[in-house]
Amino acid sequence: MSKKTYVITGATSGIGNTLVKEFCKNNTVFAGYRNEKYVDELEKLGAIPFYIDMEKKDSIAKAAAFIKSQTETIDTIINVAGCVVAGVMEKLDVNEIRKQFEINTFSHLDFTQRLLPLLVNGKIINISSMASYGIFPFVGPYCASKRALDILFNSMAIESNIKVISVKPGVIATPLWGKSVQLNKKSIENCKNHEKEMQYMVANAEKNEKNGLDVHKVTDLIVKIDSLDNPKSSYTVGNDAKFAQFVSKLPQDWINKLVKCGIKAKVSSVK
Ligand SMILES: NC(=O)c1ccc[n+]([C@@H]2O[C@H](COP(=O)([O-])OP(=O)(O)OC[C@H]3O[C@@H](n4cnc5c(N)ncnc54)[C@H](OP(=O)(O)O)[C@@H]3O)[C@@H](O)[C@H]2O)c1
């Protein structure tokens, strides 16, 4: 197989880091980090690290300029970086929701647009989520940011000949879950009348980090998608994600009733 060039954001942990390890075996991989402490590790893997903070427009511009200075072509851009903003919608600070969209949605579009001239006959693979099906309460910003990511990039695919693939995993065992509890500390405390629900969300996040699907279930699929000439536009990974996809097709009132009942049952088990 000929050597290819990959650009991967969120390359320091979980899904992104596993992809770097896989693709570095035979290829050129540009690997995005936001914390200097990962640079050595990425270099040891054989990747070319680049700094990118998805919240900072100038860092996105500099990252794209750096990549353009190093290569003339890119085969695949894999937009992985992301986080979860959670909380009770009646109380959530709108600036937290803006931050969620900056990190999970707008930054990826901005970064990708800057790299498009190098992506000739290439692919864009976005790590979306089952959250994109939009049925999960208390993580409304996360669901909305992933749905928006899918809609914006799908528009791009319809408007052009660019191949865009959305990968929608269910729960995967990565550090995302522990980080989300830390990131949302304020919202977890600011949840009057929904204390039990937030307690359940925290306990569930802790469980997910251990009991989620193995990360290779997603990364093996991405390697396969990357190798296909005509991949599908969307892939759903895991039974939970397939269930979310099924539920999302029901009438909205049915979805709401079903999800409310589900949450009530789960919360009643919280001591
Ligand atoms: N784990 C799941 O259950 C699951 C399910 C569906 C979809 N996803 C999606 O998969 C993607 C990867 O998540 P993961 O599970 O692999 O979690 P992870 O281990 O926490 O990895 C997230 C990556 O994104 C980076 N990142 C976060 N905020 C950033 C920012 N502001 N600027 C630059 N980089 C930033 C992180 O950097 P640091 O190392 O510095 O934190 C890390 O490299 C995310 O988009 C997530 O929404 C995950």
PDB file of C-alpha atoms and ligand atoms in Angstrom:
ATOM      1  CA  MET A   1       0.000   0.000   0.000  1.00  0.00           C
ATOM      2  CA  SER A   2       1.298   3.468  -0.808  1.00  0.00           C
ATOM      3  CA  LYS A   3       2.119   5.890   1.961  1.00  0.00           C
ATOM      4  CA  LYS A   4      -0.710   8.309   2.775  1.00  0.00           C
ATOM      5  CA  THR A   5      -0.972  11.589   4.671  1.00  0.00           C
ATOM      6  CA  TYR A   6      -3.382  11.967   7.590  1.00  0.00           C
ATOM      7  CA  VAL A   7      -4.358  14.937   9.739  1.00  0.00           C
ATOM      8  CA  ILE A   8      -5.869  13.973  13.093  1.00  0.00           C
ATOM      9  CA  THR A   9      -7.054  16.354  15.828  1.00  0.00           C
ATOM     10  CA  GLY A  10      -7.597  15.186  19.412  1.00  0.00           C
ATOM     11  CA  ALA A  11      -4.573  12.938  18.913  1.00  0.00           C
ATOM     12  CA  THR A  12      -3.452  12.783  22.544  1.00  0.00           C
ATOM     13  CA  SER A  13      -6.028  10.478  24.047  1.00  0.00           C
ATOM     14  CA  GLY A  14      -8.754   7.890  23.405  1.00  0.00           C
ATOM     15  CA  ILE A  15      -9.950   7.432  19.814  1.00  0.00           C
ATOM     16  CA  GLY A  16      -7.546   9.989  18.273  1.00  0.00           C
ATOM     17  CA  ASN A  17      -4.447   8.594  19.966  1.00  0.00           C
ATOM     18  CA  THR A  18      -5.365   5.027  18.981  1.00  0.00           C
ATOM     19  CA  LEU A  19      -5.748   6.193  15.367  1.00  0.00           C
ATOM     20  CA  VAL A  20      -2.332   7.860  15.466  1.00  0.00           C
ATOM     21  CA  LYS A  21      -0.764   4.583  16.634  1.00  0.00           C
ATOM     22  CA  GLU A  22      -2.505   2.698  13.817  1.00  0.00           C
ATOM     23  CA  PHE A  23      -1.832   5.106  10.950  1.00  0.00           C
ATOM     24  CA  CYS A  24       1.752   5.936  11.990  1.00  0.00           C
ATOM     25  CA  LYS A  25       2.820   2.382  11.107  1.00  0.00           C
ATOM     26  CA  ASN A  26       3.063   3.150   7.354  1.00  0.00           C
ATOM     27  CA  ASN A  27       2.082   6.763   6.808  1.00  0.00           C
ATOM     28  CA  THR A  28       2.688  10.440   7.473  1.00  0.00           C
ATOM     29  CA  VAL A  29       0.474  11.550  10.349  1.00  0.00           C
ATOM     30  CA  PHE A  30      -0.031  15.121  11.558  1.00  0.00           C
ATOM     31  CA  ALA A  31      -1.249  14.787  15.132  1.00  0.00           C
ATOM     32  CA  GLY A  32      -3.007  17.644  16.965  1.00  0.00           C
ATOM     33  CA  TYR A  33      -2.310  18.337  20.643  1.00  0.00           C
ATOM     34  CA  ARG A  34      -3.231  21.171  23.019  1.00  0.00           C
ATOM     35  CA  ASN A  35      -0.943  20.195  25.881  1.00  0.00           C
ATOM     36  CA  GLU A  36       2.852  20.265  25.349  1.00  0.00           C
ATOM     37  CA  LYS A  37       3.294  17.258  27.624  1.00  0.00           C
ATOM     38  CA  TYR A  38       2.167  14.953  24.767  1.00  0.00           C
ATOM     39  CA  VAL A  39       4.656  16.164  22.131  1.00  0.00           C
ATOM     40  CA  ASP A  40       7.410  13.635  22.971  1.00  0.00           C
ATOM     41  CA  GLU A  41       4.984  10.725  22.992  1.00  0.00           C
ATOM     42  CA  LEU A  42       3.538  11.715  19.597  1.00  0.00           C
ATOM     43  CA  GLU A  43       7.042  12.093  18.136  1.00  0.00           C
ATOM     44  CA  LYS A  44       8.054   8.692  19.498  1.00  0.00           C
ATOM     45  CA  LEU A  45       5.065   7.211  17.670  1.00  0.00           C
ATOM     46  CA  GLY A  46       6.458   8.723  14.462  1.00  0.00           C
ATOM     47  CA  ALA A  47       3.801  11.429  14.134  1.00  0.00           C
ATOM     48  CA  ILE A  48       4.345  15.125  13.343  1.00  0.00           C
ATOM     49  CA  PRO A  49       2.755  16.951  16.273  1.00  0.00           C
ATOM     50  CA  PHE A  50       1.003  20.302  15.753  1.00  0.00           C
ATOM     51  CA  TYR A  51      -0.481  22.578  18.382  1.00  0.00           C
ATOM     52  CA  ILE A  52      -4.191  23.274  18.093  1.00  0.00           C
ATOM     53  CA  ASP A  53      -6.678  24.570  20.634  1.00  0.00           C
ATOM     54  CA  MET A  54     -10.150  24.168  19.164  1.00  0.00           C
ATOM     55  CA  GLU A  55     -11.374  27.122  21.256  1.00  0.00           C
ATOM     56  CA  LYS A  56      -8.847  29.547  19.723  1.00  0.00           C
ATOM     57  CA  LYS A  57      -9.326  30.756  16.153  1.00  0.00           C
ATOM     58  CA  ASP A  58      -5.715  31.944  15.788  1.00  0.00           C
ATOM     59  CA  SER A  59      -4.386  28.565  16.846  1.00  0.00           C
ATOM     60  CA  ILE A  60      -6.606  26.873  14.237  1.00  0.00           C
ATOM     61  CA  ALA A  61      -5.227  29.208  11.548  1.00  0.00           C
ATOM     62  CA  LYS A  62      -1.620  28.619  12.681  1.00  0.00           C
ATOM     63  CA  ALA A  63      -2.118  24.835  12.783  1.00  0.00           C
ATOM     64  CA  ALA A  64      -3.473  24.801   9.221  1.00  0.00           C
ATOM     65  CA  ALA A  65      -0.626  27.066   8.034  1.00  0.00           C
ATOM     66  CA  PHE A  66       1.942  24.751   9.652  1.00  0.00           C
ATOM     67  CA  ILE A  67       0.480  21.683   7.911  1.00  0.00           C
ATOM     68  CA  LYS A  68       0.424  23.538   4.563  1.00  0.00           C
ATOM     69  CA  SER A  69       4.106  24.382   5.045  1.00  0.00           C
ATOM     70  CA  GLN A  70       4.934  20.670   5.516  1.00  0.00           C
ATOM     71  CA  THR A  71       2.902  18.888   2.832  1.00  0.00           C
ATOM     72  CA  GLU A  72       1.248  19.525  -0.524  1.00  0.00           C
ATOM     73  CA  THR A  73      -1.466  16.910  -0.202  1.00  0.00           C
ATOM     74  CA  ILE A  74      -3.633  15.315   2.456  1.00  0.00           C
ATOM     75  CA  ASP A  75      -5.431  11.991   1.945  1.00  0.00           C
ATOM     76  CA  THR A  76      -7.653  12.000   5.022  1.00  0.00           C
ATOM     77  CA  ILE A  77      -8.617  14.569   7.636  1.00  0.00           C
ATOM     78  CA  ILE A  78      -9.983  12.969  10.801  1.00  0.00           C
ATOM     79  CA  ASN A  79     -11.763  15.469  13.048  1.00  0.00           C
ATOM     80  CA  VAL A  80     -11.675  13.867  16.478  1.00  0.00           C
ATOM     81  CA  ALA A  81     -11.132  16.542  19.174  1.00  0.00           C
ATOM     82  CA  GLY A  82     -14.136  16.996  21.390  1.00  0.00           C
ATOM     83  CA  CYS A  83     -15.590  17.325  24.859  1.00  0.00           C
ATOM     84  CA  VAL A  84     -18.974  17.052  26.569  1.00  0.00           C
ATOM     85  CA  VAL A  85     -20.810  20.043  28.025  1.00  0.00           C
ATOM     86  CA  ALA A  86     -23.587  18.788  30.290  1.00  0.00           C
ATOM     87  CA  GLY A  87     -26.146  20.297  32.620  1.00  0.00           C
ATOM     88  CA  VAL A  88     -29.749  21.237  33.201  1.00  0.00           C
ATOM     89  CA  MET A  89     -31.013  23.301  30.281  1.00  0.00           C
ATOM     90  CA  GLU A  90     -32.999  25.713  32.504  1.00  0.00           C
ATOM     91  CA  LYS A  91     -29.762  26.739  34.243  1.00  0.00           C
ATOM     92  CA  LEU A  92     -26.895  26.148  31.818  1.00  0.00           C
ATOM     93  CA  ASP A  93     -24.755  29.208  31.125  1.00  0.00           C
ATOM     94  CA  VAL A  94     -25.182  29.995  27.425  1.00  0.00           C
ATOM     95  CA  ASN A  95     -21.436  30.730  27.202  1.00  0.00           C
ATOM     96  CA  GLU A  96     -20.783  27.073  28.087  1.00  0.00           C
ATOM     97  CA  ILE A  97     -23.020  26.077  25.190  1.00  0.00           C
ATOM     98  CA  ARG A  98     -21.124  28.490  22.889  1.00  0.00           C
ATOM     99  CA  LYS A  99     -17.878  26.858  24.050  1.00  0.00           C
ATOM    100  CA  GLN A 100     -19.313  23.442  23.237  1.00  0.00           C
ATOM    101  CA  PHE A 101     -20.098  24.518  19.682  1.00  0.00           C
ATOM    102  CA  GLU A 102     -16.659  26.153  19.264  1.00  0.00           C
ATOM    103  CA  ILE A 103     -14.866  22.950  20.295  1.00  0.00           C
ATOM    104  CA  ASN A 104     -17.069  20.277  18.747  1.00  0.00           C
ATOM    105  CA  THR A 105     -18.433  22.021  15.656  1.00  0.00           C
ATOM    106  CA  PHE A 106     -17.169  25.401  14.390  1.00  0.00           C
ATOM    107  CA  SER A 107     -13.463  24.682  14.941  1.00  0.00           C
ATOM    108  CA  HIS A 108     -13.677  21.522  12.824  1.00  0.00           C
ATOM    109  CA  LEU A 109     -15.347  23.368   9.971  1.00  0.00           C
ATOM    110  CA  ASP A 110     -12.838  26.229  10.171  1.00  0.00           C
ATOM    111  CA  PHE A 111      -9.814  23.901  10.287  1.00  0.00           C
ATOM    112  CA  THR A 112     -11.141  21.664   7.487  1.00  0.00           C
ATOM    113  CA  GLN A 113     -11.977  24.621   5.211  1.00  0.00           C
ATOM    114  CA  ARG A 114      -8.389  25.861   5.538  1.00  0.00           C
ATOM    115  CA  LEU A 115      -7.020  22.431   4.556  1.00  0.00           C
ATOM    116  CA  LEU A 116      -9.435  21.700   1.691  1.00  0.00           C
ATOM    117  CA  PRO A 117      -7.028  22.899  -1.062  1.00  0.00           C
ATOM    118  CA  LEU A 118      -4.679  20.065  -0.045  1.00  0.00           C
ATOM    119  CA  LEU A 119      -7.418  17.426   0.050  1.00  0.00           C
ATOM    120  CA  VAL A 120      -7.601  16.285  -3.572  1.00  0.00           C
ATOM    121  CA  ASN A 121      -9.806  13.169  -3.920  1.00  0.00           C
ATOM    122  CA  GLY A 122      -9.441  12.677  -0.182  1.00  0.00           C
ATOM    123  CA  LYS A 123     -11.818  12.009   2.672  1.00  0.00           C
ATOM    124  CA  ILE A 124     -13.043  13.842   5.742  1.00  0.00           C
ATOM    125  CA  ILE A 125     -13.946  11.517   8.595  1.00  0.00           C
ATOM    126  CA  ASN A 126     -15.771  13.207  11.462  1.00  0.00           C
ATOM    127  CA  ILE A 127     -16.089  11.589  14.856  1.00  0.00           C
ATOM    128  CA  SER A 128     -19.637  12.510  15.627  1.00  0.00           C
ATOM    129  CA  SER A 129     -21.602  10.518  18.231  1.00  0.00           C
ATOM    130  CA  MET A 130     -24.865   8.716  18.875  1.00  0.00           C
ATOM    131  CA  ALA A 131     -25.614  12.038  20.610  1.00  0.00           C
ATOM    132  CA  SER A 132     -26.205  13.387  17.100  1.00  0.00           C
ATOM    133  CA  TYR A 133     -29.519  11.496  17.143  1.00  0.00           C
ATOM    134  CA  GLY A 134     -30.551  14.095  19.715  1.00  0.00           C
ATOM    135  CA  ILE A 135     -32.440  12.001  22.253  1.00  0.00           C
ATOM    136  CA  PHE A 136     -30.315  12.427  25.403  1.00  0.00           C
ATOM    137  CA  PRO A 137     -31.309  14.923  28.147  1.00  0.00           C
ATOM    138  CA  PHE A 138     -28.768  16.687  30.415  1.00  0.00           C
ATOM    139  CA  VAL A 139     -26.214  16.639  27.587  1.00  0.00           C
ATOM    140  CA  GLY A 140     -28.251  18.878  25.287  1.00  0.00           C
ATOM    141  CA  PRO A 141     -25.267  21.021  24.208  1.00  0.00           C
ATOM    142  CA  TYR A 142     -23.241  17.936  23.291  1.00  0.00           C
ATOM    143  CA  CYS A 143     -26.118  16.441  21.255  1.00  0.00           C
ATOM    144  CA  ALA A 144     -26.721  19.760  19.473  1.00  0.00           C
ATOM    145  CA  SER A 145     -23.015  20.283  18.699  1.00  0.00           C
ATOM    146  CA  LYS A 146     -22.691  16.816  17.134  1.00  0.00           C
ATOM    147  CA  ARG A 147     -25.948  17.190  15.167  1.00  0.00           C
ATOM    148  CA  ALA A 148     -24.779  20.558  13.879  1.00  0.00           C
ATOM    149  CA  LEU A 149     -21.390  19.066  12.923  1.00  0.00           C
ATOM    150  CA  ASP A 150     -23.162  16.381  10.899  1.00  0.00           C
ATOM    151  CA  ILE A 151     -25.540  18.816   9.196  1.00  0.00           C
ATOM    152  CA  LEU A 152     -22.844  21.346   8.239  1.00  0.00           C
ATOM    153  CA  PHE A 153     -20.448  18.752   6.821  1.00  0.00           C
ATOM    154  CA  ASN A 154     -23.233  16.862   5.097  1.00  0.00           C
ATOM    155  CA  SER A 155     -24.215  20.090   3.344  1.00  0.00           C
ATOM    156  CA  MET A 156     -20.611  20.351   2.188  1.00  0.00           C
ATOM    157  CA  ALA A 157     -20.780  16.801   0.814  1.00  0.00           C
ATOM    158  CA  ILE A 158     -23.995  17.529  -1.085  1.00  0.00           C
ATOM    159  CA  GLU A 159     -22.669  20.815  -2.472  1.00  0.00           C
ATOM    160  CA  SER A 160     -19.357  19.344  -3.692  1.00  0.00           C
ATOM    161  CA  ASN A 161     -17.573  16.120  -4.608  1.00  0.00           C
ATOM    162  CA  ILE A 162     -15.904  15.992  -1.212  1.00  0.00           C
ATOM    163  CA  LYS A 163     -16.372  12.678   0.565  1.00  0.00           C
ATOM    164  CA  VAL A 164     -17.506  13.249   4.155  1.00  0.00           C
ATOM    165  CA  ILE A 165     -18.104  10.371   6.550  1.00  0.00           C
ATOM    166  CA  SER A 166     -19.760  10.715   9.944  1.00  0.00           C
ATOM    167  CA  VAL A 167     -18.867   8.034  12.481  1.00  0.00           C
ATOM    168  CA  LYS A 168     -21.402   7.867  15.332  1.00  0.00           C
ATOM    169  CA  PRO A 169     -20.112   5.742  18.216  1.00  0.00           C
ATOM    170  CA  GLY A 170     -22.122   4.789  21.271  1.00  0.00           C
ATOM    171  CA  VAL A 171     -20.345   4.636  24.629  1.00  0.00           C
ATOM    172  CA  ILE A 172     -16.615   3.927  24.200  1.00  0.00           C
ATOM    173  CA  ALA A 173     -14.253   3.328  27.133  1.00  0.00           C
ATOM    174  CA  THR A 174     -12.025   6.430  26.919  1.00  0.00           C
ATOM    175  CA  PRO A 175     -10.949   9.212  29.315  1.00  0.00           C
ATOM    176  CA  LEU A 176     -13.692  11.459  27.819  1.00  0.00           C
ATOM    177  CA  TRP A 177     -16.075  10.453  30.591  1.00  0.00           C
ATOM    178  CA  GLY A 178     -13.854  11.299  33.567  1.00  0.00           C
ATOM    179  CA  LYS A 179     -12.868  14.571  31.886  1.00  0.00           C
ATOM    180  CA  SER A 180     -16.538  15.462  31.371  1.00  0.00           C
ATOM    181  CA  VAL A 181     -17.250  15.139  35.101  1.00  0.00           C
ATOM    182  CA  GLN A 182     -14.364  17.548  35.821  1.00  0.00           C
ATOM    183  CA  LEU A 183     -15.342  19.962  33.040  1.00  0.00           C
ATOM    184  CA  ASN A 184     -18.971  20.178  34.174  1.00  0.00           C
ATOM    185  CA  LYS A 185     -18.365  20.504  37.924  1.00  0.00           C
ATOM    186  CA  LYS A 186     -20.204  23.853  38.138  1.00  0.00           C
ATOM    187  CA  SER A 187     -23.247  22.648  36.184  1.00  0.00           C
ATOM    188  CA  ILE A 188     -23.360  19.431  38.206  1.00  0.00           C
ATOM    189  CA  GLU A 189     -23.641  21.580  41.347  1.00  0.00           C
ATOM    190  CA  ASN A 190     -26.049  24.073  39.767  1.00  0.00           C
ATOM    191  CA  CYS A 191     -28.922  21.638  39.200  1.00  0.00           C
ATOM    192  CA  LYS A 192     -31.665  22.502  41.683  1.00  0.00           C
ATOM    193  CA  ASN A 193     -34.655  20.121  41.379  1.00  0.00           C
ATOM    194  CA  HIS A 194     -32.550  17.717  39.274  1.00  0.00           C
ATOM    195  CA  GLU A 195     -30.006  16.573  41.866  1.00  0.00           C
ATOM    196  CA  LYS A 196     -30.811  12.871  41.441  1.00  0.00           C
ATOM    197  CA  GLU A 197     -30.624  13.077  37.662  1.00  0.00           C
ATOM    198  CA  MET A 198     -27.178  14.699  37.826  1.00  0.00           C
ATOM    199  CA  GLN A 199     -26.038  12.143  40.405  1.00  0.00           C
ATOM    200  CA  TYR A 200     -27.112   9.450  37.970  1.00  0.00           C
ATOM    201  CA  MET A 201     -25.275  11.178  35.092  1.00  0.00           C
ATOM    202  CA  VAL A 202     -22.028  11.326  37.116  1.00  0.00           C
ATOM    203  CA  ALA A 203     -22.291   7.677  38.212  1.00  0.00           C
ATOM    204  CA  ASN A 204     -23.045   6.702  34.626  1.00  0.00           C
ATOM    205  CA  ALA A 205     -20.039   8.640  33.275  1.00  0.00           C
ATOM    206  CA  GLU A 206     -17.781   6.822  35.745  1.00  0.00           C
ATOM    207  CA  LYS A 207     -19.242   3.477  34.620  1.00  0.00           C
ATOM    208  CA  ASN A 208     -18.940   4.346  30.923  1.00  0.00           C
ATOM    209  CA  GLU A 209     -15.214   4.984  31.210  1.00  0.00           C
ATOM    210  CA  LYS A 210     -14.760   1.359  32.324  1.00  0.00           C
ATOM    211  CA  ASN A 211     -17.662  -0.481  30.670  1.00  0.00           C
ATOM    212  CA  GLY A 212     -17.866   1.214  27.269  1.00  0.00           C
ATOM    213  CA  LEU A 213     -16.944  -0.565  24.053  1.00  0.00           C
ATOM    214  CA  ASP A 214     -13.260  -1.094  23.429  1.00  0.00           C
ATOM    215  CA  VAL A 215     -11.805   1.851  21.520  1.00  0.00           C
ATOM    216  CA  HIS A 216     -10.599  -0.490  18.749  1.00  0.00           C
ATOM    217  CA  LYS A 217     -14.244  -1.151  17.757  1.00  0.00           C
ATOM    218  CA  VAL A 218     -14.291   2.435  16.482  1.00  0.00           C
ATOM    219  CA  THR A 219     -10.727   2.756  15.255  1.00  0.00           C
ATOM    220  CA  ASP A 220     -10.796  -0.552  13.318  1.00  0.00           C
ATOM    221  CA  LEU A 221     -13.935   0.668  11.578  1.00  0.00           C
ATOM    222  CA  ILE A 222     -12.281   4.000  10.747  1.00  0.00           C
ATOM    223  CA  VAL A 223      -9.264   2.197   9.254  1.00  0.00           C
ATOM    224  CA  LYS A 224     -11.685   0.176   7.119  1.00  0.00           C
ATOM    225  CA  ILE A 225     -13.703   3.239   6.071  1.00  0.00           C
ATOM    226  CA  ASP A 226     -10.470   4.967   5.095  1.00  0.00           C
ATOM    227  CA  SER A 227      -9.531   2.075   2.827  1.00  0.00           C
ATOM    228  CA  LEU A 228     -12.851   2.064   0.925  1.00  0.00           C
ATOM    229  CA  ASP A 229     -13.291   3.855  -2.407  1.00  0.00           C
ATOM    230  CA  ASN A 230     -16.971   4.475  -1.739  1.00  0.00           C
ATOM    231  CA  PRO A 231     -17.706   4.470   1.989  1.00  0.00           C
ATOM    232  CA  LYS A 232     -21.180   5.315   3.281  1.00  0.00           C
ATOM    233  CA  SER A 233     -21.886   8.812   4.593  1.00  0.00           C
ATOM    234  CA  SER A 234     -22.710   7.605   8.092  1.00  0.00           C
ATOM    235  CA  TYR A 235     -21.742   4.697  10.346  1.00  0.00           C
ATOM    236  CA  THR A 236     -23.269   3.888  13.732  1.00  0.00           C
ATOM    237  CA  VAL A 237     -21.085   1.925  16.186  1.00  0.00           C
ATOM    238  CA  GLY A 238     -22.502  -0.160  19.064  1.00  0.00           C
ATOM    239  CA  ASN A 239     -25.943  -1.431  20.043  1.00  0.00           C
ATOM    240  CA  ASP A 240     -26.651   1.656  22.151  1.00  0.00           C
ATOM    241  CA  ALA A 241     -26.002   3.890  19.132  1.00  0.00           C
ATOM    242  CA  LYS A 242     -28.182   1.686  16.914  1.00  0.00           C
ATOM    243  CA  PHE A 243     -30.974   1.922  19.508  1.00  0.00           C
ATOM    244  CA  ALA A 244     -30.615   5.731  19.625  1.00  0.00           C
ATOM    245  CA  GLN A 245     -30.844   5.810  15.824  1.00  0.00           C
ATOM    246  CA  PHE A 246     -34.030   3.714  15.929  1.00  0.00           C
ATOM    247  CA  VAL A 247     -35.640   5.839  18.665  1.00  0.00           C
ATOM    248  CA  SER A 248     -34.774   9.076  16.833  1.00  0.00           C
ATOM    249  CA  LYS A 249     -37.045   8.021  13.961  1.00  0.00           C
ATOM    250  CA  LEU A 250     -40.155   7.896  16.204  1.00  0.00           C
ATOM    251  CA  PRO A 251     -42.534  10.872  16.492  1.00  0.00           C
ATOM    252  CA  GLN A 252     -41.061  13.516  18.842  1.00  0.00           C
ATOM    253  CA  ASP A 253     -43.809  13.101  21.471  1.00  0.00           C
ATOM    254  CA  TRP A 254     -43.133   9.362  21.636  1.00  0.00           C
ATOM    255  CA  ILE A 255     -39.389   9.993  21.982  1.00  0.00           C
ATOM    256  CA  ASN A 256     -39.989  12.443  24.816  1.00  0.00           C
ATOM    257  CA  LYS A 257     -42.275  10.057  26.704  1.00  0.00           C
ATOM    258  CA  LEU A 258     -39.912   7.127  26.220  1.00  0.00           C
ATOM    259  CA  VAL A 259     -36.818   9.061  27.333  1.00  0.00           C
ATOM    260  CA  LYS A 260     -38.628  10.600  30.348  1.00  0.00           C
ATOM    261  CA  CYS A 261     -39.739   7.102  31.464  1.00  0.00           C
ATOM    262  CA  GLY A 262     -36.227   5.736  30.942  1.00  0.00           C
ATOM    263  CA  ILE A 263     -34.615   8.510  32.985  1.00  0.00           C
ATOM    264  CA  LYS A 264     -37.243   8.170  35.749  1.00  0.00           C
ATOM    265  CA  ALA A 265     -36.538   4.436  36.030  1.00  0.00           C
ATOM    266  CA  LYS A 266     -32.767   4.967  36.115  1.00  0.00           C
ATOM    267  CA  VAL A 267     -32.956   7.818  38.627  1.00  0.00           C
ATOM    268  CA  SER A 268     -35.189   5.819  40.985  1.00  0.00           C
ATOM    269  CA  SER A 269     -32.291   3.374  41.367  1.00  0.00           C
ATOM    270  CA  VAL A 270     -29.990   6.208  42.603  1.00  0.00           C
ATOM    271  CA  LYS A 271     -29.603   5.931  46.400  1.00  0.00           C
TER     272      LYS A 271
HETATM  273  N1  LIG B   1     -15.832   8.046  24.334  1.00  0.00           N
HETATM  274  C1  LIG B   1     -17.072   7.963  23.863  1.00  0.00           C
HETATM  275  O1  LIG B   1     -17.941   7.273  24.448  1.00  0.00           O
HETATM  276  C2  LIG B   1     -17.458   8.706  22.615  1.00  0.00           C
HETATM  277  C3  LIG B   1     -18.680   8.354  22.006  1.00  0.00           C
HETATM  278  C4  LIG B   1     -19.071   9.034  20.869  1.00  0.00           C
HETATM  279  C5  LIG B   1     -18.276  10.022  20.349  1.00  0.00           C
HETATM  280  N2  LIG B   1     -17.108  10.357  20.944  1.00  0.00           N
HETATM  281  C6  LIG B   1     -16.324  11.439  20.344  1.00  0.00           C
HETATM  282  O2  LIG B   1     -15.045  10.958  20.029  1.00  0.00           O
HETATM  283  C7  LIG B   1     -14.120  12.053  20.024  1.00  0.00           C
HETATM  284  C8  LIG B   1     -12.887  11.643  20.815  1.00  0.00           C
HETATM  285  O3  LIG B   1     -13.259  11.412  22.147  1.00  0.00           O
HETATM  286  P1  LIG B   1     -12.582  10.325  23.085  1.00  0.00           P
HETATM  287  O4  LIG B   1     -13.653   9.467  23.603  1.00  0.00           O
HETATM  288  O5  LIG B   1     -11.402   9.747  22.432  1.00  0.00           O
HETATM  289  O6  LIG B   1     -12.187  11.279  24.309  1.00  0.00           O
HETATM  290  P2  LIG B   1     -10.752  11.769  24.878  1.00  0.00           P
HETATM  291  O7  LIG B   1      -9.940  10.578  25.201  1.00  0.00           O
HETATM  292  O8  LIG B   1     -11.086  12.739  25.945  1.00  0.00           O
HETATM  293  O9  LIG B   1     -10.107  12.512  23.635  1.00  0.00           O
HETATM  294  C9  LIG B   1     -10.520  13.804  23.248  1.00  0.00           C
HETATM  295  C10 LIG B   1      -9.395  14.476  22.524  1.00  0.00           C
HETATM  296  O10 LIG B   1      -9.818  15.803  22.139  1.00  0.00           O
HETATM  297  C11 LIG B   1      -8.885  16.748  22.659  1.00  0.00           C
HETATM  298  N3  LIG B   1      -9.529  18.016  22.980  1.00  0.00           N
HETATM  299  C12 LIG B   1     -10.552  18.243  23.821  1.00  0.00           C
HETATM  300  N4  LIG B   1     -10.826  19.562  23.879  1.00  0.00           N
HETATM  301  C13 LIG B   1      -9.952  20.173  23.047  1.00  0.00           C
HETATM  302  C14 LIG B   1      -9.702  21.528  22.698  1.00  0.00           C
HETATM  303  N5  LIG B   1     -10.418  22.538  23.210  1.00  0.00           N
HETATM  304  N6  LIG B   1      -8.715  21.797  21.803  1.00  0.00           N
HETATM  305  C15 LIG B   1      -7.952  20.785  21.295  1.00  0.00           C
HETATM  306  N7  LIG B   1      -8.125  19.497  21.603  1.00  0.00           N
HETATM  307  C16 LIG B   1      -9.112  19.196  22.479  1.00  0.00           C
HETATM  308  C17 LIG B   1      -8.316  16.067  23.905  1.00  0.00           C
HETATM  309  O11 LIG B   1      -7.121  16.688  24.312  1.00  0.00           O
HETATM  310  P3  LIG B   1      -6.534  16.414  25.807  1.00  0.00           P
HETATM  311  O12 LIG B   1      -5.820  15.083  25.745  1.00  0.00           O
HETATM  312  O13 LIG B   1      -5.617  17.564  26.020  1.00  0.00           O
HETATM  313  O14 LIG B   1      -7.716  16.379  26.749  1.00  0.00           O
HETATM  314  C18 LIG B   1      -8.149  14.648  23.392  1.00  0.00           C
HETATM  315  O15 LIG B   1      -6.988  14.520  22.607  1.00  0.00           O
HETATM  316  C19 LIG B   1     -14.853  13.240  20.624  1.00  0.00           C
HETATM  317  O16 LIG B   1     -15.255  14.100  19.594  1.00  0.00           O
HETATM  318  C20 LIG B   1     -16.086  12.614  21.274  1.00  0.00           C
HETATM  319  O17 LIG B   1     -17.172  13.486  21.304  1.00  0.00           O
HETATM  320  C21 LIG B   1     -16.670   9.704  22.065  1.00  0.00           C
END
